[in-house]
Coordinates of C-alpha atoms in Angstrom, one line a residue:
M1 CA -52.1 3.3 -25.5
K2 CA -51.9 -0.3 -25.3
G3 CA -48.9 -1.9 -26.8
L4 CA -47.0 1.5 -27.1
D5 CA -45.2 3.4 -24.4
Q6 CA -41.8 5.3 -23.8
G7 CA -39.0 2.9 -24.7
T8 CA -41.3 0.8 -27.3
V9 CA -38.8 -0.2 -30.3
L10 CA -40.6 -0.1 -33.5
F11 CA -39.3 -1.5 -36.8
G12 CA -39.9 -0.7 -40.3
L13 CA -39.3 3.2 -40.3
R14 CA -37.5 5.4 -42.8
S15 CA -34.8 8.1 -42.3
D16 CA -33.2 10.4 -44.8
K17 CA -30.0 10.2 -42.8
Y18 CA -30.0 6.6 -43.7
P19 CA -31.7 5.9 -46.9
G20 CA -31.7 2.5 -48.4
I21 CA -32.2 0.5 -45.2
P22 CA -35.1 0.0 -42.8
C23 CA -34.6 1.8 -39.5
Y24 CA -35.9 1.3 -36.1
G25 CA -37.8 3.9 -34.0
I26 CA -37.3 4.3 -30.2
V27 CA -40.3 6.1 -28.6
I28 CA -39.4 8.9 -26.4
T29 CA -42.9 10.4 -25.9
A30 CA -43.5 10.4 -22.1
S31 CA -45.7 7.6 -20.9
C32 CA -48.0 9.8 -19.1
D33 CA -48.8 11.6 -22.4
I34 CA -49.4 8.4 -24.2
S35 CA -51.6 6.6 -21.7
N36 CA -53.7 9.7 -21.2
D37 CA -54.0 10.4 -24.9
K38 CA -52.5 14.0 -24.5
V39 CA -50.2 14.1 -27.8
A40 CA -51.2 14.0 -31.2
K41 CA -48.1 12.1 -32.4
L42 CA -45.5 10.0 -31.0
C43 CA -41.7 11.1 -31.1
F44 CA -38.9 8.6 -31.6
L45 CA -35.4 8.5 -31.9
I46 CA -33.8 6.5 -35.2
G47 CA -32.1 3.4 -34.6
V48 CA -30.1 1.2 -37.1
D49 CA -28.9 -2.2 -36.7
A50 CA -25.2 -1.4 -35.4
R51 CA -23.7 -3.9 -37.9
R52 CA -25.3 -2.1 -40.8
W53 CA -25.0 1.5 -39.5
F54 CA -21.1 1.4 -39.4
C55 CA -21.2 0.5 -43.1
T56 CA -23.6 3.6 -43.9
E57 CA -22.0 6.6 -45.8
Y58 CA -23.0 9.0 -42.8
A59 CA -21.7 6.7 -40.0
Y60 CA -18.4 5.6 -41.9
H61 CA -17.4 9.2 -42.0
Q62 CA -18.3 9.9 -38.5
V63 CA -16.1 6.8 -37.5
Y64 CA -13.2 6.9 -40.0
D65 CA -12.5 10.5 -40.9
T66 CA -9.9 11.2 -38.6
K67 CA -8.0 8.1 -40.1
I68 CA -8.8 9.5 -43.6
E69 CA -7.3 12.8 -42.7
N70 CA -4.3 11.1 -41.3
L71 CA -3.7 9.1 -44.5
F72 CA -4.1 12.1 -46.6
K73 CA -1.2 14.0 -44.9
P74 CA 1.7 12.1 -46.5
V75 CA -0.1 12.8 -49.8
E76 CA -0.3 16.3 -49.0
D77 CA 3.5 16.2 -48.3
M78 CA 4.2 14.6 -51.7
C79 CA 2.2 17.1 -53.3
R80 CA 4.3 20.0 -51.8
K81 CA 7.4 18.2 -52.6
F82 CA 6.3 17.9 -56.6
S83 CA 4.4 21.0 -56.6
L84 CA 1.1 19.7 -57.2
D85 CA -2.5 20.7 -56.0
A86 CA -3.2 18.4 -53.0
N87 CA -7.1 19.7 -53.0
A88 CA -7.3 18.6 -56.8
I89 CA -5.8 15.3 -56.1
R90 CA -8.1 14.7 -53.1
N91 CA -11.2 15.1 -55.6
F92 CA -9.8 13.4 -58.6
A93 CA -10.5 9.7 -59.3
P94 CA -7.8 7.3 -58.6
E95 CA -7.1 6.7 -62.4
D96 CA -6.6 10.3 -62.9
V97 CA -4.4 10.7 -60.1
Y98 CA -2.1 7.9 -61.5
A99 CA -2.0 9.7 -64.7
V100 CA -1.0 13.0 -63.0
I101 CA 1.8 11.1 -61.1
E102 CA 3.3 9.5 -64.1
G103 CA 3.0 12.5 -66.3
T104 CA 4.5 15.0 -63.5
L105 CA 7.3 12.8 -61.8
E106 CA 10.3 11.8 -63.7
K107 CA 11.6 9.1 -61.6
E108 CA 9.8 5.8 -61.6
S109 CA 10.9 5.3 -57.9
D110 CA 9.0 8.7 -56.9
Q111 CA 5.9 7.7 -58.8
D112 CA 5.8 4.2 -57.1
K113 CA 6.5 5.8 -53.9
F114 CA 3.6 8.6 -54.5
K115 CA 1.2 5.8 -55.7
R116 CA 1.7 3.9 -52.5
V117 CA 1.2 6.9 -50.4
Y118 CA -2.0 7.9 -52.3
Q119 CA -3.6 4.1 -52.4
S120 CA -3.3 3.9 -48.7
Y121 CA -5.4 6.9 -48.4
A122 CA -7.7 6.0 -51.6
D123 CA -8.4 2.6 -50.1
Y124 CA -10.4 4.2 -47.2
C125 CA -12.5 6.8 -49.3
R126 CA -12.3 6.1 -53.0
P127 CA -15.2 7.7 -55.1
G128 CA -18.3 5.4 -55.3
M129 CA -17.8 3.6 -52.3
D130 CA -20.9 1.6 -51.4
D131 CA -22.0 -0.1 -48.0
E132 CA -20.0 -3.4 -48.9
A133 CA -16.8 -1.6 -49.8
R134 CA -17.1 0.3 -46.4
R135 CA -17.9 -3.1 -44.6
L136 CA -14.7 -4.6 -46.2
I137 CA -12.6 -1.7 -44.7
I138 CA -14.0 -2.1 -41.3
Q139 CA -13.3 -5.6 -41.2
Q140 CA -9.6 -4.9 -42.1
D141 CA -9.1 -2.1 -39.7
R142 CA -11.7 -2.4 -36.7
K143 CA -9.6 -0.3 -34.5
P144 CA -11.4 3.3 -35.2
A145 CA -15.0 1.6 -34.9
L146 CA -13.9 -0.1 -31.5
T147 CA -12.7 3.2 -30.4
F148 CA -15.9 4.9 -31.3
L149 CA -17.8 2.3 -29.3
T150 CA -15.8 2.6 -26.4
E151 CA -16.1 6.2 -26.3
I152 CA -20.0 6.0 -26.7
G153 CA -19.7 3.7 -23.5
A154 CA -17.7 6.2 -21.7
E155 CA -20.1 9.0 -22.7
K156 CA -17.4 10.8 -24.4
R157 CA -19.4 10.6 -27.6
F158 CA -22.6 12.6 -27.0
H159 CA -24.8 12.1 -30.2
F160 CA -25.1 8.4 -30.3
F161 CA -26.0 5.6 -28.0
Y162 CA -25.6 1.8 -28.2
L163 CA -28.6 -0.3 -27.3
P164 CA -27.8 -4.0 -27.0
K165 CA -30.6 -6.6 -27.9
A166 CA -30.5 -7.6 -24.2
A167 CA -32.0 -4.3 -23.3
Y168 CA -35.2 -4.6 -25.4
L169 CA -35.7 -8.2 -26.5
K170 CA -37.1 -10.7 -24.0
S171 CA -35.1 -13.8 -23.5
D172 CA -32.2 -12.4 -25.3
T173 CA -28.8 -11.9 -23.2
R174 CA -26.8 -10.8 -26.3
K175 CA -24.9 -7.6 -25.9
D176 CA -22.6 -7.9 -28.9
E177 CA -25.8 -7.2 -31.3
G178 CA -28.0 -4.3 -31.0
L179 CA -29.0 -0.9 -32.2
M180 CA -27.1 2.1 -32.7
V181 CA -29.4 4.9 -31.6
D182 CA -28.8 8.6 -33.2
L183 CA -29.8 11.0 -30.6
Q184 CA -30.0 13.9 -33.1
E185 CA -32.3 12.0 -35.5
I186 CA -35.9 12.6 -34.2
G187 CA -38.9 11.6 -35.9
A188 CA -42.4 11.3 -35.4
I189 CA -45.7 9.4 -36.3
S190 CA -49.3 10.2 -36.1
M191 CA -51.4 8.9 -33.2
Y192 CA -53.7 7.5 -36.2
D193 CA -50.7 5.7 -37.7
A194 CA -49.6 4.5 -34.0
K195 CA -53.0 3.0 -33.5
Q196 CA -52.8 1.5 -36.9
I197 CA -49.6 -0.3 -36.0
V198 CA -51.0 -1.9 -32.8
G199 CA -54.3 -2.4 -34.5
R200 CA -54.8 -3.9 -38.0
G201 CA -51.1 -3.2 -38.9
I202 CA -49.3 -1.5 -41.6
D203 CA -47.8 -3.5 -44.4
N204 CA -47.1 -3.7 -48.0
L205 CA -50.6 -5.3 -48.9
L206 CA -52.2 -2.3 -47.3
L207 CA -50.8 0.1 -49.9
A208 CA -53.1 -1.7 -52.6
R209 CA -56.3 -0.8 -50.5
E210 CA -55.6 2.7 -50.2
N211 CA -55.5 5.7 -52.8
S212 CA -52.5 6.8 -54.4
E213 CA -52.0 9.8 -52.2
E214 CA -52.3 7.6 -49.1
S215 CA -50.0 4.9 -50.6
A216 CA -47.4 7.6 -51.4
R217 CA -47.6 9.0 -47.6
L218 CA -47.2 5.5 -46.2
C219 CA -44.2 4.7 -48.4
A220 CA -42.5 8.0 -47.7
Q221 CA -42.9 7.3 -43.7
F222 CA -42.4 3.6 -43.6
W223 CA -40.3 0.7 -45.2
L224 CA -42.7 -1.0 -47.3
E225 CA -40.5 -2.1 -50.3
G226 CA -41.4 -5.7 -50.6
R227 CA -44.6 -7.7 -50.4
E228 CA -43.5 -8.9 -46.8
D229 CA -42.5 -5.7 -45.5
F230 CA -44.4 -4.5 -42.5
V231 CA -44.2 -2.0 -39.5
G232 CA -44.2 -3.6 -36.2
I233 CA -43.1 -3.6 -32.6
E234 CA -39.7 -4.9 -32.1
G235 CA -39.6 -4.8 -28.3
E236 CA -39.7 -3.0 -25.2
I237 CA -36.5 -1.4 -23.5
I238 CA -36.5 -2.6 -19.9
S239 CA -35.5 -0.6 -16.9
P240 CA -32.9 0.9 -16.3
W241 CA -31.8 0.9 -19.7
R242 CA -34.9 3.0 -20.7
E243 CA -34.1 5.5 -18.1
H244 CA -30.5 5.6 -19.2
L245 CA -31.2 6.2 -22.7
M246 CA -33.6 9.2 -22.0
Q247 CA -31.0 10.7 -19.7
R248 CA -28.3 10.4 -22.5
F249 CA -30.7 12.0 -24.8
A250 CA -31.9 14.8 -22.6
R251 CA -28.1 15.6 -22.0
D252 CA -27.4 15.6 -25.6
F253 CA -30.4 17.6 -26.6
S254 CA -30.0 20.4 -23.9
R255 CA -26.1 20.3 -24.3
I256 CA -24.7 23.8 -24.6
G257 CA -21.6 23.8 -27.0
L258 CA -18.9 26.1 -25.7
D259 CA -15.5 27.2 -27.3
G260 CA -13.9 26.6 -24.1
A261 CA -10.2 27.3 -22.7
T262 CA -7.5 24.8 -24.3
N263 CA -4.6 23.0 -22.8
R264 CA -2.4 26.0 -24.3
D265 CA -4.5 28.6 -22.0
Y266 CA -4.2 26.5 -19.2
E267 CA -0.4 26.4 -19.5
K268 CA -0.2 30.2 -19.8
L269 CA -2.5 30.6 -16.7
L270 CA -0.1 28.3 -14.9
Q271 CA 2.9 30.1 -16.3
S272 CA 1.7 33.6 -14.9
V273 CA 1.0 32.2 -11.2

């Protein structure tokens, strides 16, 4: 289809995994199937602006959960010391935790120490955190996010792919901006909608010309919140980026997870030589 091919980057899609923000769609349907009109729909991978991706609830926990668990270990130690339920403390609101600490620990010095330990943990995962709160944490502590990106580049993280703007926007050489592609978030649009996108277009103004059922369908599939919102083609992934992305997707999609041998198993094997 003219204007759409494998590697086309669409903008203005929705994703249940990333609610509240407009997403991108990277077409993964084979070029030959598209050109020969052999498919009834186009499959795509969801992509999110990388700067916004890290701030989403899903992404933040992918990147910072190890840090959060490490910060909770001293809290668990304090709970054991003073016979408190660590799981309950984890689920309490901060003000309730402080009330428990003040009501349980006699010494003010113990209270202060417990509060400091707990606050270090709560700063990273307090209840009700929104994207802005997570953004501030990332700005203050970028190391986990940097490690995450480095591991993606080294192919140690299977489920994500960083696609810089230089790979899909003409005349743009930036590699410090781009999309985080979720290799496990696959969506699809009908060929009817695909032809609409490259034809008369799909935008917010279209909703007023459609019946309520069709308007609801379009709003569920596409990001058409404001009067100026529309679905469009953002760019085309160039070679060899396109092939590299498809290789990573195929590897992740067909990956067979194994409960393999551990270092301890290897040590026992070598001890028995």
